[in-house]
Structure formats: structure tokens, C-alpha cells
Tab-separated table of C-alpha atoms and ligand atoms in Angstrom:
chain	number	residue	atom	x	y	z
O	11	MET	CA	4.360	-18.411	-1.845
O	12	ILE	CA	1.700	-16.025	-0.237
O	13	GLY	CA	2.561	-12.753	1.419
O	14	PHE	CA	0.251	-10.754	3.552
O	15	GLY	CA	0.772	-6.991	4.635
O	16	PHE	CA	-1.328	-4.631	6.940
O	17	ASP	CA	-0.974	-1.011	7.640
O	18	VAL	CA	-2.844	1.898	9.428
O	19	HIS	CA	-2.109	5.516	9.225
O	20	ARG	CA	-3.852	8.146	11.599
O	21	LEU	CA	-5.907	10.866	9.555
O	22	ALA	CA	-5.628	14.594	10.237
O	23	GLU	CA	-6.583	17.935	8.728
O	24	GLY	CA	-3.993	19.674	6.647
O	25	GLU	CA	-2.332	16.386	5.412
O	26	SER	CA	-2.552	14.950	1.940
O	27	LEU	CA	-4.249	11.701	1.217
O	28	VAL	CA	-2.337	9.478	-1.177
O	29	LEU	CA	-3.532	6.059	-1.705
O	30	GLY	CA	-2.305	3.505	-4.179
O	31	GLY	CA	-0.078	6.282	-5.661
O	32	VAL	CA	-3.132	8.611	-6.335
O	33	THR	CA	-3.492	11.925	-4.537
O	34	ILE	CA	-7.155	12.371	-3.576
O	35	PRO	CA	-8.888	15.426	-2.678
O	36	SER	CA	-9.930	15.193	0.884
O	37	PRO	CA	-10.139	17.431	4.050
O	38	LEU	CA	-8.165	14.871	5.972
O	39	GLY	CA	-4.979	13.167	5.048
O	40	THR	CA	-2.620	10.646	6.478
O	41	VAL	CA	-0.132	11.430	9.248
O	42	ALA	CA	3.085	9.823	8.267
O	43	HIS	CA	6.994	10.375	7.909
O	44	SER	CA	6.648	9.214	4.156
O	45	ASP	CA	3.608	10.308	2.017
O	46	GLY	CA	1.628	7.850	4.243
O	47	ASP	CA	0.090	5.670	1.290
O	48	VAL	CA	-1.351	2.754	3.425
O	49	ILE	CA	-1.897	0.678	0.377
O	50	PHE	CA	1.630	0.812	-0.884
O	51	HIS	CA	2.922	0.117	2.672
O	52	ALA	CA	0.674	-2.896	3.077
O	53	LEU	CA	1.854	-4.035	-0.461
O	54	VAL	CA	5.428	-3.704	0.556
O	55	ASP	CA	4.943	-5.763	3.633
O	56	ALA	CA	2.997	-8.529	1.498
O	57	LEU	CA	5.848	-8.731	-1.131
O	58	LEU	CA	8.361	-8.843	1.843
O	59	GLY	CA	6.350	-11.431	3.659
O	60	ALA	CA	6.030	-13.798	0.655
O	61	LEU	CA	9.621	-14.343	0.867
O	62	ALA	CA	10.206	-13.787	4.721
O	63	LEU	CA	12.346	-10.800	3.939
O	64	GLY	CA	11.417	-8.737	6.970
O	65	ASP	CA	9.216	-5.757	7.104
O	66	ILE	CA	8.933	-2.125	5.732
O	67	GLY	CA	10.209	-0.853	9.019
O	68	GLU	CA	13.263	-2.799	8.936
O	69	HIS	CA	14.036	-1.857	5.218
O	70	PHE	CA	12.826	1.942	5.597
O	71	PRO	CA	13.168	3.088	9.185
O	72	ASP	CA	11.032	6.127	9.876
O	73	SER	CA	13.929	7.548	11.868
O	74	ASP	CA	15.713	7.903	8.518
O	75	PRO	CA	15.536	11.485	7.109
O	76	ARG	CA	15.923	10.038	3.598
O	77	TRP	CA	12.293	8.914	3.685
O	78	LYS	CA	10.884	12.017	5.011
O	79	GLY	CA	8.009	12.893	2.657
O	80	ALA	CA	9.208	10.206	0.289
O	81	PRO	CA	6.790	8.756	-2.343
O	82	SER	CA	6.009	5.262	-1.141
O	83	SER	CA	6.504	4.066	-4.732
O	84	VAL	CA	10.135	4.112	-3.801
O	85	PHE	CA	9.461	1.308	-1.144
O	86	VAL	CA	7.410	-0.749	-3.608
O	87	GLU	CA	10.244	-0.574	-6.100
O	88	HIS	CA	12.570	-1.665	-3.523
O	89	ALA	CA	10.429	-4.683	-2.464
O	90	VAL	CA	9.742	-5.560	-6.278
O	91	SER	CA	13.514	-5.584	-6.851
O	92	LEU	CA	14.158	-8.009	-3.829
O	93	ILE	CA	11.441	-10.354	-5.328
O	94	ALA	CA	13.555	-10.249	-8.609
O	95	GLN	CA	16.835	-10.833	-6.966
O	96	HIS	CA	15.440	-13.989	-5.310
O	97	ASN	CA	14.398	-15.226	-8.799
O	98	CYS	CA	10.673	-14.749	-8.280
O	99	THR	CA	7.870	-12.909	-10.004
O	100	ILE	CA	4.711	-11.674	-8.724
O	101	VAL	CA	1.608	-13.650	-9.672
O	102	ASN	CA	-1.258	-11.286	-8.413
O	103	ILE	CA	-1.964	-8.689	-5.761
O	104	ASP	CA	-5.248	-8.206	-3.893
O	105	CYS	CA	-5.715	-5.019	-1.951
O	106	THR	CA	-8.532	-4.004	0.527
O	107	LEU	CA	-8.725	-0.452	1.811
O	108	VAL	CA	-10.856	0.520	4.782
O	109	LEU	CA	-11.639	4.104	4.775
O	110	GLU	CA	-14.846	5.941	5.712
O	111	SER	CA	-14.608	8.721	3.189
O	112	PRO	CA	-14.093	9.877	0.524
O	113	LYS	CA	-15.390	7.182	-1.926
O	114	ILE	CA	-12.481	5.834	-4.094
O	115	LEU	CA	-14.511	4.328	-6.747
O	116	ALA	CA	-13.406	6.993	-9.425
O	117	VAL	CA	-9.580	6.335	-8.833
O	118	LYS	CA	-9.512	2.515	-8.258
O	119	PHE	CA	-8.590	1.684	-11.742
O	120	GLU	CA	-5.770	4.283	-11.453
O	121	MET	CA	-4.553	2.665	-8.367
O	122	ARG	CA	-4.554	-0.601	-9.938
O	123	GLN	CA	-2.571	0.692	-12.949
O	124	ASN	CA	0.026	2.322	-10.459
O	125	ILE	CA	0.452	-1.046	-8.635
O	126	ALA	CA	0.560	-3.068	-11.913
O	127	ARG	CA	3.286	-0.733	-13.424
O	128	LEU	CA	5.396	-0.816	-10.313
O	129	CYS	CA	5.156	-4.545	-9.983
O	130	SER	CA	5.435	-5.277	-13.794
O	131	ILE	CA	2.306	-7.340	-13.912
O	132	PRO	CA	-0.806	-6.823	-15.883
O	133	VAL	CA	-3.507	-4.605	-14.366
O	134	GLU	CA	-5.944	-7.807	-14.651
O	135	ARG	CA	-3.695	-9.327	-11.801
O	136	VAL	CA	-4.279	-6.519	-9.427
O	137	ALA	CA	-7.393	-5.951	-7.320
O	138	VAL	CA	-8.361	-2.978	-5.335
O	139	LYS	CA	-11.305	-3.210	-3.222
O	140	ALA	CA	-12.601	-0.671	-0.781
O	141	THR	CA	-15.014	-0.676	2.128
O	142	THR	CA	-16.034	1.555	4.969
O	143	SER	CA	-16.061	0.558	8.661
O	144	GLU	CA	-19.783	1.397	8.970
O	145	ARG	CA	-18.857	4.395	11.241
O	146	VAL	CA	-17.750	1.955	13.877
O	147	GLY	CA	-14.231	2.282	15.575
O	148	PHE	CA	-11.438	4.620	14.658
O	149	VAL	CA	-11.736	4.089	10.794
O	150	GLY	CA	-15.561	4.663	11.140
O	151	ARG	CA	-14.890	7.865	13.149
O	152	SER	CA	-12.441	9.066	10.333
O	153	GLU	CA	-9.553	9.019	12.744
O	154	GLY	CA	-7.551	6.595	10.639
O	155	VAL	CA	-7.303	4.434	7.466
O	156	GLN	CA	-6.360	0.892	6.972
O	157	ALA	CA	-5.218	-1.367	4.164
O	158	TYR	CA	-4.799	-5.251	3.801
O	159	VAL	CA	-2.923	-6.700	0.903
O	160	ILE	CA	-2.259	-10.327	-0.102
O	161	CYS	CA	0.040	-11.511	-2.959
O	162	GLU	CA	1.368	-14.501	-4.421
O	163	VAL	CA	5.042	-14.919	-5.487
O	164	GLN	CA	6.459	-17.818	-7.573
O	165	PRO	CA	9.806	-18.940	-8.629
O	166	ARG	CA	10.678	-17.828	-12.121
C	2	MG	MG1	2.642	2.899	7.023
């Protein structure tokens, strides 16, 4: 089964930028109830989507004070545990980040390692790609960041 997830967060000064579980030095960070990790949020929706288990907002409402400032790894761990409960395993994960700056090349491998560890799959099964928005649109103006994630899940 294939799952797809998408997420957007606004960017603002004075916020931290956490992407794929890596805190990246940046003058702009994500505005969010949790740590605002768009890659992890899109990953959760991809994992939930593969088994039609709802979306991240149903499992972790942003009205719930428990998730204030929460590391998004908690959400990923929950989605991974649901996959296991349904007697399935994750085959591979492919992530695309759309961010104008900074460049994330130096931390891509660390992001892949974080995702692989959380999902209990080899790092070779996790792709993280990044692109800019060519200075066009809200991502291009550095007003926000987007992530798209697709995954395959199969019965054990
Ligand atoms: Mg989000």
C-alpha cells in the first residue's frame, strides 16, 4: 500500500527550524504548536494514509496542550506503532522538502538516519530530497516551508 503526506508551516523570525528531526541554524523557523517539523508531519500522514488510519490532526489535535512544543518524533513513533499493530512493515520512504533557504545538503544524511531509526528500516530505504521554489510563491518568499512524503507499507 502506498501512502502520501503533505504539510506546510509558516516561517517567522525567532522560531526554531527543525526538519527531519534536525535543528538547523536559521534566522527563520516554523510557527507551530509542536516543533513544526514539516517532514515528520508529512511522514506521519503518509504512514497513516497507507493504511487509511486518518490524519495527524485527528491523532494529535493542536488544541491538545500535551503536544505544545512536542518533538514531532513522538507523532512518527505513534504512526509507526499503528503500522506494526496492523501487522505491516514499512518498505521505503521518499521525502521532498521545499524550502528557499538555508541549504540542507549538510544535514540530509542525518535526517535520513533519524527517519530510518524511527521507522526501523535501513537508511538506504529512506530518501530525503530538497528543492527551492525558485523565489516564486510563499515558499519562494521564505514565508513558509513545505514537505511531501510518500511511503510503501506491506503486510508482514
Ligand atoms: Mg504540521
